[in-house]
XYZ file of N, CA and C in Angstrom:
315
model
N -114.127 82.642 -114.151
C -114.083 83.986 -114.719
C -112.664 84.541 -114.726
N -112.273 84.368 -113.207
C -110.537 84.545 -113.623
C -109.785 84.457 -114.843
N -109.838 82.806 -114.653
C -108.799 82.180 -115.333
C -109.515 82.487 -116.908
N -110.602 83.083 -117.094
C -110.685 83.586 -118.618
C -110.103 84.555 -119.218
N -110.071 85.460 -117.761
C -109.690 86.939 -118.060
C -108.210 87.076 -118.194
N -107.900 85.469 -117.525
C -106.418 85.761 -117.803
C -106.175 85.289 -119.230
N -106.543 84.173 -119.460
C -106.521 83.554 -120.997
C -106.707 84.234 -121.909
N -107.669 85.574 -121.412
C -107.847 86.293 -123.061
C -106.811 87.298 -122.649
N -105.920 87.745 -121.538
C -105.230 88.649 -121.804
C -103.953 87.907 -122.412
N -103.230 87.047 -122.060
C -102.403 86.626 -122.397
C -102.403 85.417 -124.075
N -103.315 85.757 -124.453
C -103.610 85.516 -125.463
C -103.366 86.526 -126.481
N -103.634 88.212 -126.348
C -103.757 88.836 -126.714
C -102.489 90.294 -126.418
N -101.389 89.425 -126.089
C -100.258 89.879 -125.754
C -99.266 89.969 -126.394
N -99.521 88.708 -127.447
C -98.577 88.855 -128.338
C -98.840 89.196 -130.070
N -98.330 89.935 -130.004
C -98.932 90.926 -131.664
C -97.925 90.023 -132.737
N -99.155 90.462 -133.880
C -98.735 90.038 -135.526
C -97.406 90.067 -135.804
N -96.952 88.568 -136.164
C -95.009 88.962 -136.037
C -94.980 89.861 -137.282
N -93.987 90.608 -137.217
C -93.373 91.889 -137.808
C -91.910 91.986 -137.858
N -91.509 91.931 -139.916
C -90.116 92.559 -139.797
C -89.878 94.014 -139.449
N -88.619 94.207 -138.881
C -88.314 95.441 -138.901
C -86.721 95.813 -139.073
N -86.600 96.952 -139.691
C -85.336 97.399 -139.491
C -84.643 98.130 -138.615
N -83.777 98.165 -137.870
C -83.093 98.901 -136.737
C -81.743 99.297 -137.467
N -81.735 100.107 -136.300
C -80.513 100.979 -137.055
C -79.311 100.519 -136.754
N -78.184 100.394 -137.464
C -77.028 99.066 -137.259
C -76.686 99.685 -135.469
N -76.252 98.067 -134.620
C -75.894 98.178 -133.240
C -74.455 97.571 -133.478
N -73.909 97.835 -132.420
C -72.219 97.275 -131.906
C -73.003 96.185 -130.645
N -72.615 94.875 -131.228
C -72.774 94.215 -129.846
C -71.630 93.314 -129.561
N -71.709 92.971 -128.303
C -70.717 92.556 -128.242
C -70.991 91.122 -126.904
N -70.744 89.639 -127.618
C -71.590 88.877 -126.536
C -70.742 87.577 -126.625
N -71.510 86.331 -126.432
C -70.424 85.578 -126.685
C -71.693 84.488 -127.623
N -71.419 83.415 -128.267
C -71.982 82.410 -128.942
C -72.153 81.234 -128.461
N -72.729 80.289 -129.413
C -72.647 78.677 -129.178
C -73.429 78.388 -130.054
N -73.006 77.425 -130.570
C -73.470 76.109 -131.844
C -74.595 75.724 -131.052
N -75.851 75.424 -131.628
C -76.904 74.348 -131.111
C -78.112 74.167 -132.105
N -78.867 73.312 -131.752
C -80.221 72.810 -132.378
C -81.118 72.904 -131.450
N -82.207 73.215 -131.590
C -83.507 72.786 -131.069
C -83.710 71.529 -130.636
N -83.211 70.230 -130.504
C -83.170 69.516 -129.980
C -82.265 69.520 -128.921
N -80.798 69.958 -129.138
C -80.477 70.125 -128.275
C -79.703 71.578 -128.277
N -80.591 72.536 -127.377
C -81.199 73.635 -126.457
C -80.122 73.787 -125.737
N -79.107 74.817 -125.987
C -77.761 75.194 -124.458
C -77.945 76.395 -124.557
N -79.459 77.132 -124.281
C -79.662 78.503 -123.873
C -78.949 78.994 -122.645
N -79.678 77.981 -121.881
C -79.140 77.720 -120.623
C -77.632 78.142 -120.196
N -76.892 77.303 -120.480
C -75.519 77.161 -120.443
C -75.095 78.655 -120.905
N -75.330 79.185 -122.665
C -74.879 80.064 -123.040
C -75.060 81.614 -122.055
N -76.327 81.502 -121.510
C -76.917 82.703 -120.783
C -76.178 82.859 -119.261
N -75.905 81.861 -118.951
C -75.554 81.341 -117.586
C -74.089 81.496 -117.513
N -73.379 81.447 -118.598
C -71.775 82.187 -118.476
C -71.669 83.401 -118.980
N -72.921 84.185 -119.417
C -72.564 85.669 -120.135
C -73.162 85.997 -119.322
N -74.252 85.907 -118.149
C -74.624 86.776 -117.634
C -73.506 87.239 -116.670
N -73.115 86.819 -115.931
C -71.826 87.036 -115.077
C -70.690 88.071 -115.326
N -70.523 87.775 -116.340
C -69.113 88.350 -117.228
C -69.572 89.429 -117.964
N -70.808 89.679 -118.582
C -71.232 90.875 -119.182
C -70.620 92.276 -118.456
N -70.726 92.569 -117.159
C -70.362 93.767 -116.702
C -68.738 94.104 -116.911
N -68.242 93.143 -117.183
C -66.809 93.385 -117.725
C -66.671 93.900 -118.938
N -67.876 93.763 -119.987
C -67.376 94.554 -120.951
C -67.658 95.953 -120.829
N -66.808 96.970 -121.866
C -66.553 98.016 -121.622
C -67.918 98.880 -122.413
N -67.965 100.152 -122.247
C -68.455 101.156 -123.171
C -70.050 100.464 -123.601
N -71.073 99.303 -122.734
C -72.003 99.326 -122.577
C -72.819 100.168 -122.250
N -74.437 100.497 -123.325
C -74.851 101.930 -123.525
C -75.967 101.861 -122.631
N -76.406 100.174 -122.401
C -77.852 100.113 -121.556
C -77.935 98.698 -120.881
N -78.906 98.437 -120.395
C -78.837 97.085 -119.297
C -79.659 96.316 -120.398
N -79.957 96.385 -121.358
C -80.704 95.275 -122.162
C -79.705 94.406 -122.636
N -79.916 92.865 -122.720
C -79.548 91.771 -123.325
C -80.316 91.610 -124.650
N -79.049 91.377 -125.819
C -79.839 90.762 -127.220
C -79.756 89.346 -126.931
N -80.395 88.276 -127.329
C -80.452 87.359 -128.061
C -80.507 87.540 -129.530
N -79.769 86.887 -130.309
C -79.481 86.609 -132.005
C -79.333 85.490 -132.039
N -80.434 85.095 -132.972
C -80.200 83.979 -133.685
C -79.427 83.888 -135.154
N -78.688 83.332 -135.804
C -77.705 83.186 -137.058
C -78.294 81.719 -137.442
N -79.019 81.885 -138.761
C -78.759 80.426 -139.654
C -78.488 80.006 -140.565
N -77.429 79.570 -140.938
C -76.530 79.210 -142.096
C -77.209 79.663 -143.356
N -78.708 79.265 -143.366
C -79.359 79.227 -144.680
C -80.785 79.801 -144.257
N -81.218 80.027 -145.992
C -82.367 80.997 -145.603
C -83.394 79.974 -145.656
N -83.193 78.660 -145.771
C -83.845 77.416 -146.013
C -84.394 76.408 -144.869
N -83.789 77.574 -143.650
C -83.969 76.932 -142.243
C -85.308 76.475 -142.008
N -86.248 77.377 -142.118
C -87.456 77.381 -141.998
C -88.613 76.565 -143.028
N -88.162 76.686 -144.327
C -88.504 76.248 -145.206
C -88.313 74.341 -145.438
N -87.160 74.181 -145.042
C -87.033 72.801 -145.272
C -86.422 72.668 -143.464
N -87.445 72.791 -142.722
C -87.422 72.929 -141.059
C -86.649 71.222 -140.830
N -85.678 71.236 -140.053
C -85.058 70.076 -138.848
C -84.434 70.774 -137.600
N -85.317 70.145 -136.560
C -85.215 70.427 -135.064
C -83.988 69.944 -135.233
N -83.141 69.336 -135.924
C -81.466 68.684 -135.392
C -80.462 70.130 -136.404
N -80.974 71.032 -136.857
C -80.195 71.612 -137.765
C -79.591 72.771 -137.005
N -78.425 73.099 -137.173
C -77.477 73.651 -136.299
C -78.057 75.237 -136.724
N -77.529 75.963 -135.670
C -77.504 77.975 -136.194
C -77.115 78.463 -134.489
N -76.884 79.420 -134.549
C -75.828 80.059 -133.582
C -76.471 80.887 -132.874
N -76.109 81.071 -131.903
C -77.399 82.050 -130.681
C -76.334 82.646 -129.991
N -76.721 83.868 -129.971
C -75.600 85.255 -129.142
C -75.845 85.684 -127.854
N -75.226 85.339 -126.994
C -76.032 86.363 -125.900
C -75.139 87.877 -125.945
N -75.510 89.106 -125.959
C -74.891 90.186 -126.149
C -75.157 91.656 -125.738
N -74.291 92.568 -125.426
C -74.951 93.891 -125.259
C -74.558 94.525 -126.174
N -75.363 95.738 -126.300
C -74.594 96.735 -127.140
C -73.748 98.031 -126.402
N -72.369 98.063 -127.499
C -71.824 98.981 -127.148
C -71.699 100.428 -127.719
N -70.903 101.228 -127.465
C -70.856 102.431 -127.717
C -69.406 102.550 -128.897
N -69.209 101.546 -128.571
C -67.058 101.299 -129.415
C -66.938 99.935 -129.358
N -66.170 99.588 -130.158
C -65.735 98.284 -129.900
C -63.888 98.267 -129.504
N -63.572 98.030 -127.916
C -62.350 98.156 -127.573
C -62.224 97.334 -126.273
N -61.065 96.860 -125.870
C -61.000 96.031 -124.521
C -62.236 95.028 -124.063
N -62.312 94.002 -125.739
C -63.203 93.213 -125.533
C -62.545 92.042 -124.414
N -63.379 91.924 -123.744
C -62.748 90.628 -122.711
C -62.696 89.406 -123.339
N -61.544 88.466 -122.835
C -61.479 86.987 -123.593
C -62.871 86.575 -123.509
N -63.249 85.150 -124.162
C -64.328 84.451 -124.523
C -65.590 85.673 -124.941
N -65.336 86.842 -125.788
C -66.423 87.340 -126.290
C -66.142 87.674 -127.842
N -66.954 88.275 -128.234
C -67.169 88.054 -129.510
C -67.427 89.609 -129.859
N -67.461 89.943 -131.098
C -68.505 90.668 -132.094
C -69.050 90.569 -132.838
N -70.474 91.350 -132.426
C -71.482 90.654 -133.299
C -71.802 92.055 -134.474
């Protein structure tokens, strides 16, 4: 009975995917090249988490992830070996006294 009650909650956790529009953000994070085969979430998350508090004029404690893919064909003509770019990032309030190895996104 448990393990049903858990199955139907967590089943029922994740809602109808949905576009949406947000209102333009300043972020500011760092990148890395990868594929789905080969996965350097890890790696990427694991040197920005550290270094994030160095950047400046951060508005809140949330982390973006962004994904970037070359083409709108990613999905459509799908390969786990096909490259696109993953951000780890916060948003800021300005963009100024970005620290080395970061970016804007």
């Amino acid at each position: 009975m448990i393990i049903k009650g858990v199955h139907h909650y967590i089943m029922n956790t994740y809602p109808k995917p949905q576009t949406i529009t947000l209102q333009e953000k300043k972020l500011v994070g760092q990148s890395i090249d990868m594929s789905l085969i080969e996965n350097k979430t890890f790696e990427l998350f694991s040197d920005f988490m550290p270094k994030r508090r160095h950047i400046k004029n951060g508005l809140d404690t949330l982390i973006y992830e962004v994904l970037v893919y070359d083409s709108m064909t990613y999905f459509s003509e799908f390969n786990p070996n096909t490259l696109f770019k993953k951000w780890a990032a916060i948003e800021v309030s300005q963009y100024e006294s970005i620290p080395r190895k970061h970016d804007l996104l």
